[in-house]
């Protein structure tokens, strides 16, 4: 698995240091309000668990399972929600947590879906944001790291469901990504 990684972008200490800062900011911004966190699975699993343990606010956690990739390295643009019922976020202060902002399709679709339930406020936090032109513009309030437009894995992020358990975030070797797009 390690041999499939071209280079490490962020190791565990770097991730944790940045999450300390991000959690401090979120805690200050929500100051004593009760947060409703909506984590997008499975990619944000490690991120949300490390982030929430650093936020000393009353909060509740719901998870949504969303697919847009269908096992490939390029998004199809179609966002599929894997559950029939959605968390009731009416009048709540919602924070959506996702792993990576790429084309923007996923986060836009989730925002649209939840806006329909009329939350009191809605913000989004992502671990990674790729510097690129997005297919759909979407507001993100908290970004841990900005990265180039490369395919990355580890710390929750997968390629064809593998590599989520790597403790760091790394760039996947290009030939592996290219091989999946034939
Ligand atoms: P978007 O809908 O294109 O913004 O993509 C968001 C979703 O695509 C993320 O939640 C990830 O599941 C997946 N994704 C996008 N880029 C990467 C990557 O570099 N590595 C792993 N998954 C990615
Ligand atoms: Mg994902």
Short mmCIF file of C-alpha atoms and ligand atoms in Angstrom, two decimals:
data_model
loop_
_atom_site.label_atom_id
_atom_site.label_comp_id
_atom_site.label_asym_id
_atom_site.label_seq_id
_atom_site.Cartn_x
_atom_site.Cartn_y
_atom_site.Cartn_z
CA UNK A 1 0.00 0.00 0.00
CA UNK A 2 2.81 2.45 0.96
CA UNK A 3 4.48 1.80 -2.41
CA UNK A 4 1.40 3.15 -4.21
CA UNK A 5 1.94 6.59 -2.71
CA UNK A 6 3.95 9.07 -4.77
CA UNK A 7 4.52 11.49 -1.88
CA UNK A 8 3.13 12.35 1.53
CA UNK A 9 1.40 15.75 1.71
CA UNK A 10 0.39 15.88 5.38
CA UNK A 11 1.52 13.50 8.09
CA UNK A 12 -0.38 12.87 11.30
CA UNK A 13 1.27 15.63 13.41
CA UNK A 14 0.61 18.18 10.64
CA UNK A 15 -3.05 17.11 10.39
CA UNK A 16 -3.56 17.25 14.16
CA UNK A 17 -1.89 20.66 14.45
CA UNK A 18 -4.19 22.08 11.79
CA UNK A 19 -7.26 20.47 13.38
CA UNK A 20 -6.36 22.15 16.70
CA UNK A 21 -6.54 25.53 14.93
CA UNK A 22 -9.71 24.70 13.04
CA UNK A 23 -11.49 23.43 16.16
CA UNK A 24 -10.52 26.59 18.07
CA UNK A 25 -12.02 28.71 15.28
CA UNK A 26 -15.25 26.67 15.11
CA UNK A 27 -15.62 26.70 18.91
CA UNK A 28 -15.23 30.50 18.96
CA UNK A 29 -17.65 31.00 16.05
CA UNK A 30 -20.42 28.90 17.58
CA UNK A 31 -19.72 30.04 21.14
CA UNK A 32 -22.16 28.21 23.46
CA UNK A 33 -24.62 27.34 20.67
CA UNK A 34 -25.61 23.73 20.11
CA UNK A 35 -24.15 22.37 16.89
CA UNK A 36 -25.65 19.76 14.60
CA UNK A 37 -22.83 18.11 12.70
CA UNK A 38 -23.64 16.24 9.49
CA UNK A 39 -20.70 14.07 8.47
CA UNK A 40 -20.50 12.76 4.93
CA UNK A 41 -19.38 9.15 5.03
CA UNK A 42 -17.15 7.35 4.55
CA UNK A 43 -14.45 9.83 3.51
CA UNK A 44 -14.84 12.22 6.46
CA UNK A 45 -14.76 9.49 9.13
CA UNK A 46 -11.24 10.13 10.49
CA UNK A 47 -11.51 13.89 10.02
CA UNK A 48 -14.84 14.26 11.84
CA UNK A 49 -13.80 12.04 14.72
CA UNK A 50 -10.53 13.92 15.29
CA UNK A 51 -12.19 17.33 14.79
CA UNK A 52 -15.18 16.80 17.08
CA UNK A 53 -13.01 15.61 19.97
CA UNK A 54 -11.39 19.05 19.88
CA UNK A 55 -14.67 21.02 20.03
CA UNK A 56 -15.95 21.43 23.61
CA UNK A 57 -19.50 22.52 22.63
CA UNK A 58 -22.79 20.69 23.06
CA UNK A 59 -23.35 19.01 19.72
CA UNK A 60 -25.08 16.15 18.03
CA UNK A 61 -23.83 14.10 15.14
CA UNK A 62 -25.64 12.65 12.14
CA UNK A 63 -24.08 10.92 9.17
CA UNK A 64 -25.07 10.90 5.53
CA UNK A 65 -23.77 8.41 3.04
CA UNK A 66 -23.33 9.95 -0.37
CA UNK A 67 -21.77 8.52 -3.52
CA UNK A 68 -20.70 10.39 -6.59
CA UNK A 69 -17.77 8.37 -7.83
CA UNK A 70 -18.93 4.84 -8.49
CA UNK A 71 -15.46 3.48 -7.82
CA UNK A 72 -13.58 5.67 -10.27
CA UNK A 73 -11.26 8.64 -9.80
CA UNK A 74 -13.55 11.02 -11.67
CA UNK A 75 -16.92 12.14 -10.46
CA UNK A 76 -19.98 11.29 -12.52
CA UNK A 77 -21.65 14.54 -11.47
CA UNK A 78 -24.62 12.56 -10.21
CA UNK A 79 -24.92 12.54 -6.42
CA UNK A 80 -26.72 9.60 -4.88
CA UNK A 81 -27.94 9.65 -1.26
CA UNK A 82 -27.81 6.14 0.15
CA UNK A 83 -30.47 6.66 2.86
CA UNK A 84 -34.22 7.12 2.65
CA UNK A 85 -34.63 9.40 5.64
CA UNK A 86 -32.70 12.57 6.42
CA UNK A 87 -31.75 14.11 9.76
CA UNK A 88 -34.28 16.68 10.94
CA UNK A 89 -32.21 19.85 10.96
CA UNK A 90 -35.10 22.34 11.15
CA UNK A 91 -34.05 25.37 13.26
CA UNK A 92 -30.64 23.87 13.95
CA UNK A 93 -27.15 25.28 13.49
CA UNK A 94 -25.79 22.81 10.97
CA UNK A 95 -22.15 22.13 10.17
CA UNK A 96 -21.60 19.82 7.19
CA UNK A 97 -18.27 18.00 7.31
CA UNK A 98 -16.74 16.45 4.19
CA UNK A 99 -13.36 15.08 3.22
CA UNK A 100 -12.51 16.92 0.01
CA UNK A 101 -14.02 19.62 -2.15
CA UNK A 102 -13.31 18.71 -5.76
CA UNK A 103 -15.91 19.53 -8.44
CA UNK A 104 -18.39 20.84 -5.83
CA UNK A 105 -21.21 18.50 -6.89
CA UNK A 106 -21.40 16.61 -3.60
CA UNK A 107 -21.42 19.56 -1.24
CA UNK A 108 -23.87 21.53 -3.41
CA UNK A 109 -26.28 18.59 -3.50
CA UNK A 110 -26.08 18.12 0.28
CA UNK A 111 -26.54 21.84 0.94
CA UNK A 112 -29.59 21.93 -1.33
CA UNK A 113 -31.09 18.88 0.32
CA UNK A 114 -30.64 20.23 3.86
CA UNK A 115 -31.71 23.78 2.99
CA UNK A 116 -35.13 22.35 2.17
CA UNK A 117 -35.55 21.46 5.86
CA UNK A 118 -34.91 25.11 6.91
CA UNK A 119 -32.01 24.92 9.35
CA UNK A 120 -31.30 28.08 11.39
CA UNK A 121 -27.82 28.28 9.88
CA UNK A 122 -25.67 26.11 7.67
CA UNK A 123 -21.90 26.05 7.25
CA UNK A 124 -19.48 23.57 5.78
CA UNK A 125 -16.05 22.32 6.82
CA UNK A 126 -13.74 20.31 4.58
CA UNK A 127 -10.42 18.66 5.22
CA UNK A 128 -9.12 19.44 1.74
CA UNK A 129 -10.04 21.90 -0.98
CA UNK A 130 -8.56 21.43 -4.45
CA UNK A 131 -7.40 24.59 -6.21
CA UNK A 132 -9.36 24.29 -9.42
CA UNK A 133 -12.33 25.58 -11.35
CA UNK A 134 -15.44 23.94 -9.83
CA UNK A 135 -18.31 22.50 -11.83
CA UNK A 136 -20.59 23.95 -9.14
CA UNK A 137 -19.67 26.92 -6.97
CA UNK A 138 -20.24 26.17 -3.31
CA UNK A 139 -19.62 28.07 -0.08
CA UNK A 140 -17.20 26.47 2.37
CA UNK A 141 -16.50 28.14 5.69
CA UNK A 142 -13.64 26.05 7.08
CA UNK A 143 -10.84 24.45 5.06
CA UNK A 144 -8.03 22.55 6.77
CA UNK A 145 -5.72 22.40 3.74
CA UNK A 146 -5.76 23.70 0.17
CA UNK A 147 -4.12 21.30 -2.28
CA UNK A 148 -3.29 21.16 -5.98
CA UNK A 149 -5.61 19.26 -8.31
CA UNK A 150 -4.16 15.81 -7.64
CA UNK A 151 -5.77 12.57 -6.52
CA UNK A 152 -5.03 11.96 -2.85
CA UNK A 153 -5.72 9.10 -0.46
CA UNK A 154 -5.37 8.24 3.21
CA UNK A 155 -6.82 9.55 6.50
CA UNK A 156 -10.30 8.48 5.32
CA UNK A 157 -9.91 9.21 1.62
CA UNK A 158 -10.09 6.25 -0.71
CA UNK A 159 -9.35 5.12 -4.20
CA UNK A 160 -11.75 2.32 -5.13
CA UNK A 161 -12.41 1.84 -1.38
CA UNK A 162 -8.72 1.28 -0.53
CA UNK A 163 -6.16 3.37 1.40
CA UNK A 164 -8.64 4.91 3.89
CA UNK A 165 -6.61 3.52 6.79
CA UNK A 166 -3.32 5.23 5.88
CA UNK A 167 -2.54 7.56 8.82
CA UNK A 168 -1.37 10.37 6.49
CA UNK A 169 -2.67 12.11 3.33
CA UNK A 170 -0.65 11.30 0.23
CA UNK A 171 -0.77 11.65 -3.54
CA UNK A 172 -1.60 8.39 -5.28
CA UNK A 173 0.81 7.36 -8.05
CA UNK A 174 -0.52 8.76 -11.32
CA UNK A 175 -0.36 5.46 -13.21
CA UNK A 176 -2.72 3.85 -10.69
CA UNK A 177 -5.32 6.62 -11.14
CA UNK A 178 -4.88 6.60 -14.94
CA UNK A 179 -5.30 2.81 -15.01
CA UNK A 180 -8.82 3.13 -13.60
CA UNK A 181 -9.99 5.57 -16.26
CA UNK A 182 -9.42 3.31 -19.28
P1 LIG B 1 -16.99 16.56 -5.61
O1 LIG B 1 -18.44 16.17 -5.59
O2 LIG B 1 -16.37 16.40 -6.98
O3 LIG B 1 -16.65 17.87 -4.97
O4 LIG B 1 -16.21 15.45 -4.83
C1 LIG B 1 -16.37 15.20 -3.55
C2 LIG B 1 -16.15 13.74 -3.26
O5 LIG B 1 -15.32 13.10 -4.26
C3 LIG B 1 -15.37 13.63 -1.99
O6 LIG B 1 -16.24 13.55 -0.89
C4 LIG B 1 -14.57 12.36 -2.20
O7 LIG B 1 -15.33 11.24 -1.80
C5 LIG B 1 -14.35 12.27 -3.68
N1 LIG B 1 -13.01 12.76 -4.07
C6 LIG B 1 -12.72 13.88 -4.77
N2 LIG B 1 -11.40 14.03 -4.93
C7 LIG B 1 -10.82 12.99 -4.29
C8 LIG B 1 -9.45 12.59 -4.08
O8 LIG B 1 -8.46 13.23 -4.50
N3 LIG B 1 -9.28 11.44 -3.36
C9 LIG B 1 -10.32 10.70 -2.88
N4 LIG B 1 -11.60 11.04 -3.04
C10 LIG B 1 -11.86 12.18 -3.75
MG1 LIG B 2 -16.54 11.18 -0.02
#
